[in-house]
Coordinates of C-alpha atoms in Angstrom, one line a residue:
M23 CA 303.5 112.8 59.4
Q24 CA 302.4 109.1 59.4
V25 CA 304.1 107.2 62.2
N26 CA 303.8 103.7 63.6
R27 CA 301.2 102.8 61.0
K28 CA 300.8 99.2 59.9
T29 CA 301.6 98.7 56.2
V30 CA 299.9 96.8 53.4
Q31 CA 301.7 96.5 50.1
Y32 CA 300.3 95.6 46.7
S33 CA 302.0 95.0 43.3
V34 CA 300.1 94.9 40.0
D35 CA 301.7 93.2 37.0
L36 CA 300.4 93.3 33.4
K37 CA 302.4 90.3 32.2
Q38 CA 299.2 88.3 31.5
F39 CA 297.6 91.0 29.4
Q40 CA 296.9 88.6 26.5
A41 CA 294.7 86.6 28.8
H42 CA 293.1 89.8 30.2
I43 CA 294.5 89.0 33.7
F44 CA 296.0 91.3 36.3
T45 CA 298.5 89.5 38.5
V46 CA 298.3 91.0 42.0
K47 CA 300.5 90.4 45.1
M48 CA 299.5 91.7 48.5
T49 CA 302.0 91.6 51.4
T50 CA 301.6 92.7 55.1
D51 CA 303.6 92.2 58.3
S52 CA 300.5 93.1 60.3
A53 CA 298.1 90.4 59.5
K54 CA 295.8 89.1 62.2
A55 CA 295.5 85.4 63.0
N56 CA 293.1 83.9 60.5
Q57 CA 293.1 87.1 58.5
L58 CA 290.0 87.9 56.4
L59 CA 290.3 89.5 53.0
S60 CA 287.3 90.6 50.8
L61 CA 286.9 92.2 47.5
P62 CA 284.2 95.0 47.3
T63 CA 280.8 94.0 45.8
W64 CA 280.2 97.5 44.4
A65 CA 282.0 100.7 43.4
P66 CA 281.1 104.0 45.0
G67 CA 279.2 106.2 42.5
S68 CA 277.7 103.2 40.7
Y69 CA 274.9 102.0 43.0
M70 CA 274.6 98.3 42.0
V71 CA 276.1 95.2 43.4
R72 CA 278.4 94.0 40.7
E73 CA 280.1 91.1 42.4
F74 CA 283.6 91.9 41.4
S75 CA 284.8 88.7 43.2
Q76 CA 283.4 86.6 40.4
H77 CA 286.5 87.6 38.4
I78 CA 289.1 86.3 40.9
L79 CA 290.7 83.3 39.3
S80 CA 293.1 82.0 41.9
V81 CA 294.3 82.9 45.4
K82 CA 297.4 81.6 47.1
A83 CA 299.0 82.7 50.4
F84 CA 302.4 82.2 52.0
S85 CA 303.9 83.0 55.4
G86 CA 307.6 82.7 56.0
G87 CA 307.9 80.9 52.6
A88 CA 305.4 78.2 53.7
P89 CA 302.0 77.8 52.1
V90 CA 299.0 79.1 54.0
E91 CA 295.6 77.5 53.7
V92 CA 293.0 79.8 52.0
S93 CA 289.2 79.2 52.3
K94 CA 286.1 81.2 51.3
T95 CA 283.7 82.2 54.0
N96 CA 281.2 83.8 51.6
K97 CA 280.9 85.1 48.0
N98 CA 283.6 87.7 48.3
T99 CA 285.5 86.9 51.5
Y100 CA 288.6 84.7 51.9
Q101 CA 290.1 83.5 55.2
L102 CA 293.7 82.8 55.6
K103 CA 294.7 80.1 58.1
N104 CA 297.8 82.1 59.1
R105 CA 299.4 82.2 62.5
G106 CA 302.2 84.7 61.9
S107 CA 301.6 88.4 61.0
S108 CA 303.8 88.3 57.9
V109 CA 301.7 87.1 55.0
T110 CA 301.9 87.3 51.2
V111 CA 298.8 86.7 49.0
C112 CA 299.1 86.1 45.3
Y113 CA 296.0 86.3 43.2
E114 CA 294.8 86.7 39.6
V115 CA 291.9 88.9 38.4
Y116 CA 290.2 88.5 35.1
A117 CA 289.6 92.0 33.7
F118 CA 287.7 92.5 30.4
D119 CA 285.0 95.0 31.4
P120 CA 285.2 98.1 29.0
S121 CA 283.0 100.2 31.2
I122 CA 284.3 102.9 33.5
R123 CA 283.2 101.0 36.6
A124 CA 285.5 98.0 36.8
A125 CA 288.8 96.8 35.2
F126 CA 290.2 96.0 31.8
I127 CA 293.4 94.8 30.2
D128 CA 294.6 93.8 26.7
D129 CA 297.4 94.8 24.4
T130 CA 295.9 98.3 23.8
Q131 CA 295.4 99.5 27.4
A132 CA 294.9 98.6 31.1
F133 CA 292.8 100.4 33.6
F134 CA 291.2 99.7 36.9
N135 CA 289.2 101.0 39.8
G136 CA 290.6 99.8 43.0
T137 CA 287.3 98.1 44.1
S138 CA 287.9 95.6 41.3
L139 CA 291.4 94.7 42.1
F140 CA 292.4 95.2 45.8
F141 CA 291.5 92.9 48.6
R142 CA 290.3 94.7 51.7
P143 CA 292.3 93.4 54.7
H144 CA 289.7 93.3 57.6
G145 CA 291.0 95.3 60.6
L146 CA 293.7 97.0 58.6
E147 CA 291.5 99.5 56.7
D148 CA 293.4 102.5 58.2
A149 CA 296.9 101.1 57.4
H150 CA 299.5 102.7 55.2
F151 CA 298.9 101.3 51.7
L152 CA 301.7 101.0 49.1
L153 CA 301.1 100.1 45.5
N154 CA 303.8 99.1 43.1
L155 CA 302.9 99.3 39.4
V156 CA 305.3 97.0 37.6
K157 CA 306.6 98.3 34.3
P158 CA 305.6 95.8 31.5
E159 CA 308.4 94.1 29.6
A160 CA 306.3 93.1 26.6
L161 CA 307.3 94.9 23.4
S162 CA 303.7 95.3 22.5
L163 CA 303.1 97.4 25.6
A164 CA 306.1 99.7 24.8
G165 CA 305.1 103.4 25.2
F166 CA 302.6 102.7 27.9
E167 CA 302.3 105.4 30.6
V168 CA 300.5 105.7 33.9
A169 CA 297.8 108.2 34.7
T170 CA 296.6 108.4 38.3
T171 CA 296.4 110.9 41.1
M172 CA 297.5 108.5 43.8
P173 CA 300.5 110.2 45.6
A174 CA 303.7 108.8 44.2
V175 CA 306.6 107.6 46.4
D176 CA 309.1 106.6 43.7
R177 CA 308.2 106.3 40.0
D178 CA 310.0 106.5 36.6
Q179 CA 309.2 109.0 33.8
A180 CA 306.4 106.8 32.5
G181 CA 304.8 106.6 35.9
F182 CA 305.7 103.1 36.9
G183 CA 306.8 102.6 40.4
T184 CA 305.4 103.0 44.0
Y185 CA 302.4 105.0 45.1
Q186 CA 300.7 105.4 48.5
A187 CA 297.4 105.9 50.2
F188 CA 296.5 106.3 53.9
S189 CA 293.4 104.2 54.1
Y190 CA 291.7 101.4 52.1
Q191 CA 288.8 103.8 51.3
E192 CA 291.4 106.2 49.9
L193 CA 293.3 103.5 48.0
V194 CA 290.3 102.4 46.0
D195 CA 289.3 106.0 45.1
Y196 CA 292.3 106.5 42.8
P197 CA 291.5 105.0 39.4
C198 CA 294.5 104.1 37.2
Q199 CA 294.9 104.2 33.4
I200 CA 297.9 102.5 31.8
S201 CA 298.3 102.9 28.1
K202 CA 299.5 105.3 25.4
M203 CA 297.8 108.6 25.9
T204 CA 297.7 112.3 25.0
R205 CA 298.2 114.6 28.0
L206 CA 296.7 118.0 28.2
K207 CA 297.7 120.2 31.2
F208 CA 296.2 123.4 32.4
S209 CA 295.7 125.3 35.7
V210 CA 292.6 126.7 37.3
G211 CA 293.7 129.4 39.7
N212 CA 296.8 127.8 41.2
I213 CA 295.4 124.2 41.0
P214 CA 297.0 122.0 38.4
H215 CA 294.6 120.0 36.2
Q216 CA 295.2 117.4 33.5
M217 CA 293.2 115.5 31.0
V218 CA 294.6 112.3 29.4
L219 CA 292.9 111.1 26.2
V220 CA 293.0 107.4 25.3
G221 CA 291.6 105.3 22.4
D222 CA 290.0 106.5 19.3
V223 CA 291.2 110.1 19.5
R224 CA 290.7 111.9 16.2
A225 CA 292.0 115.2 15.1
F226 CA 290.7 117.9 17.4
D227 CA 291.3 121.5 18.6
E228 CA 293.5 121.0 21.6
K229 CA 293.6 124.8 22.5
R230 CA 289.8 125.0 22.3
L231 CA 289.4 121.9 24.6
V232 CA 291.9 123.2 27.2
N233 CA 290.3 126.7 27.2
D234 CA 286.8 125.3 27.5
L235 CA 287.7 122.8 30.2
S236 CA 289.4 125.6 32.2
A237 CA 286.3 127.7 31.9
V238 CA 284.0 124.8 33.1
C239 CA 286.3 124.0 36.0
Q240 CA 286.3 127.6 37.1
Q241 CA 282.5 127.5 37.7
P242 CA 282.2 125.2 40.8
I243 CA 285.4 126.7 42.3
A244 CA 283.8 130.2 42.0
L245 CA 280.5 128.8 43.4
F246 CA 282.1 127.1 46.5
G247 CA 284.9 129.5 47.1
D248 CA 287.7 128.3 49.4
E249 CA 286.2 124.8 49.8
V250 CA 288.2 123.1 47.0
P251 CA 288.5 119.5 48.1
F252 CA 291.7 118.7 46.1
D253 CA 295.1 120.1 45.3
R254 CA 295.1 118.7 41.7
Y255 CA 292.6 117.0 39.4
L256 CA 292.8 114.5 36.6
F257 CA 290.2 113.6 33.9
I258 CA 290.9 110.2 32.4
A259 CA 289.0 110.3 29.1
R260 CA 288.6 107.2 26.9
F261 CA 287.0 107.5 23.4
E262 CA 285.2 104.5 21.9
E263 CA 282.4 104.1 19.4
N264 CA 279.0 104.5 21.2
G265 CA 280.9 105.3 24.5
H266 CA 279.2 107.3 27.2
G267 CA 279.4 107.4 30.9
G268 CA 281.5 108.7 33.8
L269 CA 282.5 107.8 37.4
E270 CA 283.6 110.3 39.9
H271 CA 286.5 109.8 42.3
R272 CA 288.1 112.0 45.1
N273 CA 290.3 114.1 42.8
S274 CA 289.8 112.5 39.4
S275 CA 287.2 111.0 37.1
M276 CA 286.9 108.3 34.5
L277 CA 285.0 109.4 31.3
L278 CA 283.8 107.4 28.4
S279 CA 282.8 109.2 25.2
T280 CA 282.3 108.7 21.5
P281 CA 285.1 109.7 19.2
Y282 CA 282.9 112.6 18.1
G283 CA 282.9 114.2 21.5
L284 CA 286.0 116.4 20.9
P285 CA 285.9 119.9 19.3
K286 CA 286.9 120.1 15.7
A287 CA 289.1 122.9 14.3
G288 CA 286.9 125.9 13.4
M289 CA 283.9 124.8 15.4
G290 CA 281.7 127.6 16.6
E291 CA 278.8 126.7 18.8
P292 CA 279.5 123.2 20.2
D293 CA 277.6 120.5 18.3
S294 CA 275.6 118.0 20.3
H295 CA 278.5 115.6 20.7
Y296 CA 280.9 118.2 22.1
R297 CA 278.2 119.7 24.2
N298 CA 277.5 116.3 25.7
F299 CA 281.2 115.8 26.4
L300 CA 281.5 119.1 28.2
G301 CA 278.4 118.3 30.2
L302 CA 279.9 114.9 31.2
C303 CA 283.2 116.6 32.3
S304 CA 281.2 119.2 34.2
H305 CA 279.0 116.5 35.9
E306 CA 281.9 114.4 37.2
Y307 CA 283.9 117.4 38.2
F308 CA 281.0 118.8 40.2
H309 CA 280.9 115.5 42.1
A310 CA 284.2 116.4 43.8
W311 CA 282.1 118.7 45.9
N312 CA 278.7 117.1 45.7
V313 CA 279.0 113.4 46.8
K314 CA 282.7 113.3 47.5
S315 CA 283.0 116.2 50.0
L316 CA 279.3 116.6 50.8
K317 CA 277.8 113.2 51.1
P318 CA 275.1 111.1 52.8
S319 CA 276.1 110.3 56.4
N320 CA 276.2 106.5 55.6
F321 CA 278.6 107.2 52.8
V322 CA 281.3 108.6 55.2
T323 CA 282.5 105.1 55.7
Y324 CA 281.4 102.8 52.9
D325 CA 280.2 99.3 53.5
F326 CA 281.9 97.7 50.6
D327 CA 280.3 94.3 51.2
H328 CA 276.6 95.4 51.2
E329 CA 274.3 98.0 49.6
C330 CA 274.6 101.5 51.1
Y331 CA 270.9 102.6 50.9
T332 CA 269.9 106.3 50.6
T333 CA 266.9 108.3 49.5
M334 CA 269.2 111.2 48.7
L335 CA 270.5 110.4 45.2
W336 CA 268.1 113.0 43.9
I337 CA 270.4 115.5 45.7
F338 CA 273.8 114.0 44.8
E339 CA 273.1 112.8 41.3
G340 CA 269.9 114.9 40.4
L341 CA 271.2 118.3 41.5
T342 CA 274.6 117.5 39.9
S343 CA 272.7 116.8 36.7
Y344 CA 271.1 120.2 37.0
Y345 CA 274.4 121.9 37.5
D346 CA 276.4 120.1 34.9
D347 CA 274.9 121.8 31.8
L348 CA 274.1 125.0 33.7
L349 CA 277.8 125.5 34.6
V350 CA 278.7 124.9 30.9
K351 CA 276.2 127.7 30.1
R352 CA 277.6 129.9 32.9
A353 CA 281.1 129.4 31.4
G354 CA 279.8 131.0 28.2
L355 CA 280.4 127.9 26.1
V356 CA 276.9 127.4 24.9
S357 CA 274.2 129.9 23.9
L358 CA 270.9 130.4 25.8
S359 CA 269.0 128.8 22.9
S360 CA 271.3 125.7 23.0
Y361 CA 270.9 125.4 26.8
L362 CA 267.1 125.7 26.5
E363 CA 267.1 123.1 23.8
L364 CA 268.8 120.7 26.2
L365 CA 266.2 121.4 28.9
S366 CA 263.5 120.9 26.4
K367 CA 264.8 117.5 25.2
N368 CA 265.4 116.3 28.8
Y369 CA 261.9 117.4 29.9
S370 CA 260.4 115.6 26.9
R371 CA 262.1 112.5 28.0
L372 CA 260.7 112.9 31.5
L373 CA 257.1 113.5 30.3
K374 CA 257.3 110.4 28.1
N375 CA 258.1 108.3 31.2
K376 CA 254.8 107.2 32.8
G377 CA 256.8 105.6 35.6
R378 CA 257.1 109.1 37.1
F379 CA 253.5 108.6 38.4
I380 CA 254.3 105.3 39.9
Q381 CA 257.7 105.7 41.6
S382 CA 258.7 108.8 43.7
I383 CA 262.2 110.2 43.3
A384 CA 263.1 109.2 46.8
E385 CA 262.0 105.6 46.0
S386 CA 264.1 105.8 42.8
S387 CA 267.1 106.7 44.9
F388 CA 266.6 104.0 47.4
D389 CA 265.9 101.3 44.8
A390 CA 268.8 102.3 42.5
W391 CA 270.5 99.0 43.6
I392 CA 267.8 96.9 42.0
K393 CA 266.2 99.1 39.3
F394 CA 268.2 102.0 37.8
Y395 CA 271.1 99.9 36.5
R396 CA 268.8 96.9 35.6
P397 CA 266.2 98.4 33.3
N398 CA 263.8 96.1 31.5
E399 CA 261.0 96.4 28.9
N400 CA 258.6 97.7 31.6
S401 CA 260.9 100.2 33.3
L402 CA 259.4 103.3 31.5
N403 CA 256.0 102.3 32.9
T404 CA 257.1 101.8 36.5
S405 CA 260.2 103.8 37.4
V406 CA 261.7 107.3 37.1
S407 CA 265.4 108.4 36.9
Y408 CA 266.8 110.3 39.9
Y409 CA 269.2 111.8 37.4
L410 CA 266.5 113.1 35.1
K411 CA 263.7 114.1 37.5
G412 CA 266.4 115.2 40.1
G413 CA 267.8 117.6 37.5
F414 CA 264.4 119.3 37.2
I415 CA 263.9 119.3 40.9
G416 CA 267.1 121.4 40.8
L417 CA 265.7 123.7 38.2
Y418 CA 262.4 124.1 40.2
L419 CA 264.2 124.8 43.5
D420 CA 266.6 127.3 41.8
L421 CA 263.8 129.3 40.1
L422 CA 261.6 129.2 43.2
I423 CA 264.3 130.4 45.6
R424 CA 265.2 133.2 43.1
C425 CA 261.6 134.4 42.9
Q426 CA 260.9 134.2 46.7
S427 CA 264.1 136.1 47.5
N428 CA 263.6 138.8 44.9
H429 CA 266.7 137.3 43.1
R430 CA 269.0 137.8 46.0
L431 CA 269.4 134.1 46.6
S432 CA 269.5 130.9 44.5
L433 CA 270.1 127.2 44.9
D434 CA 273.8 128.1 44.9
N435 CA 273.4 129.5 48.4
V436 CA 271.7 126.3 49.7
I437 CA 274.3 123.9 48.3
K438 CA 277.2 126.1 49.4
T439 CA 275.8 126.3 52.9
A440 CA 275.4 122.6 52.9
L441 CA 279.0 122.1 51.9
D442 CA 280.2 124.6 54.5
R443 CA 278.4 122.9 57.3
F444 CA 278.4 119.2 56.3
G445 CA 281.2 118.9 53.7
N446 CA 284.7 117.6 54.2
N447 CA 283.4 114.1 54.6
R448 CA 281.3 114.9 57.7
G449 CA 278.1 113.6 56.2
I450 CA 274.5 115.0 55.9
E451 CA 271.1 113.6 56.6
E452 CA 268.2 114.2 54.3
S453 CA 266.3 116.0 57.1
Q454 CA 269.3 118.4 57.4
F455 CA 269.2 119.2 53.7
F456 CA 265.5 119.9 53.9
D457 CA 266.2 122.2 56.9
L458 CA 268.7 124.1 54.8
L459 CA 266.1 124.5 52.0
A460 CA 263.7 126.0 54.6
E461 CA 266.4 128.2 56.3
V462 CA 268.3 129.5 53.3
G463 CA 265.9 129.1 50.5
Q464 CA 262.6 129.8 52.4
I465 CA 261.1 126.7 50.8
D466 CA 258.0 125.0 52.1
V467 CA 259.7 121.7 52.6
N468 CA 256.6 119.9 53.7
A469 CA 254.9 120.5 50.4
L470 CA 258.1 119.8 48.5
K471 CA 258.5 116.4 50.2
Q472 CA 254.9 115.4 50.0
K473 CA 254.3 116.4 46.4
Y474 CA 257.6 116.1 44.5
I475 CA 260.2 114.1 46.5
Y476 CA 258.1 111.4 48.2
G477 CA 255.1 112.0 46.0
T478 CA 254.7 111.7 42.2
E479 CA 253.2 115.0 41.1
D480 CA 254.6 116.8 38.1
L481 CA 256.6 119.9 38.9
P482 CA 254.8 123.3 38.4
L483 CA 257.5 124.6 36.0
K484 CA 255.3 126.5 33.6
D485 CA 254.5 129.5 35.8
L486 CA 258.0 129.7 37.2
L487 CA 259.6 129.7 33.7
N488 CA 257.2 132.3 32.5
K489 CA 258.4 134.6 35.3
F490 CA 261.8 134.4 33.7
A491 CA 260.4 135.2 30.2
I492 CA 260.7 131.6 29.1
D493 CA 257.7 130.2 27.3
F494 CA 256.7 126.7 28.3
S495 CA 254.4 124.8 25.9
L496 CA 253.9 121.1 25.1
T497 CA 253.8 119.6 21.6
A498 CA 251.5 116.7 20.8
D499 CA 254.3 114.2 21.3
E500 CA 254.8 115.4 24.8
M501 CA 251.2 115.5 25.9
S502 CA 249.4 112.9 28.0
L503 CA 248.3 109.7 26.4
D504 CA 244.6 110.8 26.4
D505 CA 245.3 114.2 24.8
R506 CA 247.6 112.6 22.3
I507 CA 245.0 110.1 21.2
R508 CA 242.6 112.9 20.6
M509 CA 245.1 114.6 18.3
S510 CA 246.9 111.8 16.5
A511 CA 247.0 108.1 16.1
S512 CA 249.2 106.2 18.6
L513 CA 249.8 102.5 19.2
G514 CA 251.6 103.1 22.5
V515 CA 254.5 100.8 21.6
K516 CA 258.2 101.0 20.7
L517 CA 259.6 98.8 18.0
R518 CA 263.0 97.4 17.2
F519 CA 264.1 95.4 14.2
D520 CA 266.3 92.4 14.8
D521 CA 269.1 91.1 12.5
N522 CA 266.5 89.2 10.4
G523 CA 264.4 92.3 9.8
R524 CA 261.6 91.3 12.2
A525 CA 259.6 94.1 13.9
L526 CA 259.6 93.3 17.6
I527 CA 257.8 95.2 20.3
S528 CA 260.4 96.4 22.9
F529 CA 258.0 98.5 25.1
V530 CA 254.2 98.7 25.6
E531 CA 252.9 101.9 27.2
Y532 CA 250.7 101.3 30.2
G533 CA 247.1 101.9 29.4
G534 CA 247.8 102.5 25.7
P535 CA 246.0 100.9 22.7
A536 CA 248.6 98.2 22.3
M537 CA 248.2 97.1 25.9
Q538 CA 244.4 97.2 25.6
A539 CA 244.7 95.0 22.5
G540 CA 246.7 92.4 24.4
L541 CA 250.1 93.1 22.9
S542 CA 253.2 92.5 24.9
P543 CA 257.0 93.1 24.7
H544 CA 258.8 90.7 22.4
D545 CA 255.7 90.2 20.3
E546 CA 256.4 90.4 16.5
I547 CA 254.4 92.8 14.4
I548 CA 254.1 91.1 11.0
A549 CA 251.7 93.5 9.2
L550 CA 249.5 96.5 9.6
N551 CA 246.3 96.5 7.5
N552 CA 247.7 93.6 5.5
I553 CA 250.9 95.6 4.7
R554 CA 254.1 93.8 5.9
L555 CA 256.2 95.9 8.3
D556 CA 259.9 96.4 7.6
E557 CA 262.6 98.9 8.4
T558 CA 262.0 100.9 5.2

């Protein structure tokens, strides 16, 4: 029971949808004198400062019906010159970001992550938060419904009405979709699940999707046992051309997929599009345990105004990337050959990335804020993905533990023990995770850290895979630059053709022939051996 808690109320109105603006009102009877309000600079799960405050268009405040002076103290913080504790703040937020990380509104849909919309009232982060979603009156928005897992207080059949959260950190961890949608409901054990589908949803096999999602969701629940960190779960899935991505939340996730990601009637083995969609669902669902329940210690209470640095994203994103496709395989939804094909393609991507010899995976985690989400023409030469290499760290650890324990243990045992001891939002240090690898998995963590986590050596996967009767061999395209040059011609560049048909260099491989010849990104290749280069 929540008693004697201060209350902060928000209302969100869609009336300015044609201008792509959310109209927000925030009211509290518990404001401090000269109350500070700030909008987060980043969204948990997406480790880049995105400066959401740039989209605030206007801020006005009132107390007892009288205007209150509002001034900015820094890029994302406002100070109210209030004397009384009763304050109402009215503000407008421009929202036209179609990704899953921010907010968007037009005549087809509205959605938001709370970090893009809700001011954080300093000193009131543990208040009782109420949110009123105002039902739109515009005829063009008729038929819109609400999809969110925020606990409802009073709502109509379409979902408009009042919701609540019991901290600011909880408030902004409930994404919200408002649009026309298709709802698919299913249960895993006794836990209700739902997927809402929005956008370019073409004819698909609903029964197949529900059955497959149920099978995928059963896997982490079986792995972690009683440690289910939610009492219901919601997938918010949007389908758009070239769409891809996901963002995890406490008991829901926002997914972005191509229209081809859903299963067609009569489909046998999942094609690459559906396989990718199942992997995306699996990835974000697994995050409910690995990064939402079990998380780095400095993520227990987020600093929404500054970067939250960690060297552990190889654990929370990398190991999740290992488990996402693996759990789809365990669910029996893809064949062994299909799963090995995925591993092969991903490992080829890793081997083609010379940046793996420059940046360690720990450095990649720490520098996510400045590198991962801001790739440039030289990124493949200088950086490595904590998702991609982290996934193969997971494979390496899993195979190694199985071999050393005579197949009695696996990486499952390590991550389940980590959740048992440090989950439920208690936080874990990197040293504690290494201790668990040594204790439960009997891993030589000093060698692991020195060579593969803080070092840049390639993982010794070949011998391990051979022990599981899996042949590991490299084709010419996957070999080192020196070996490849001995076997075939290579310029060491990537090309793209612009709208005018010009062949432009988009990437130059470090140490390759093109770099030796003085070629650079953005150079135009006009001809080779006096033969003009074109797309055909």
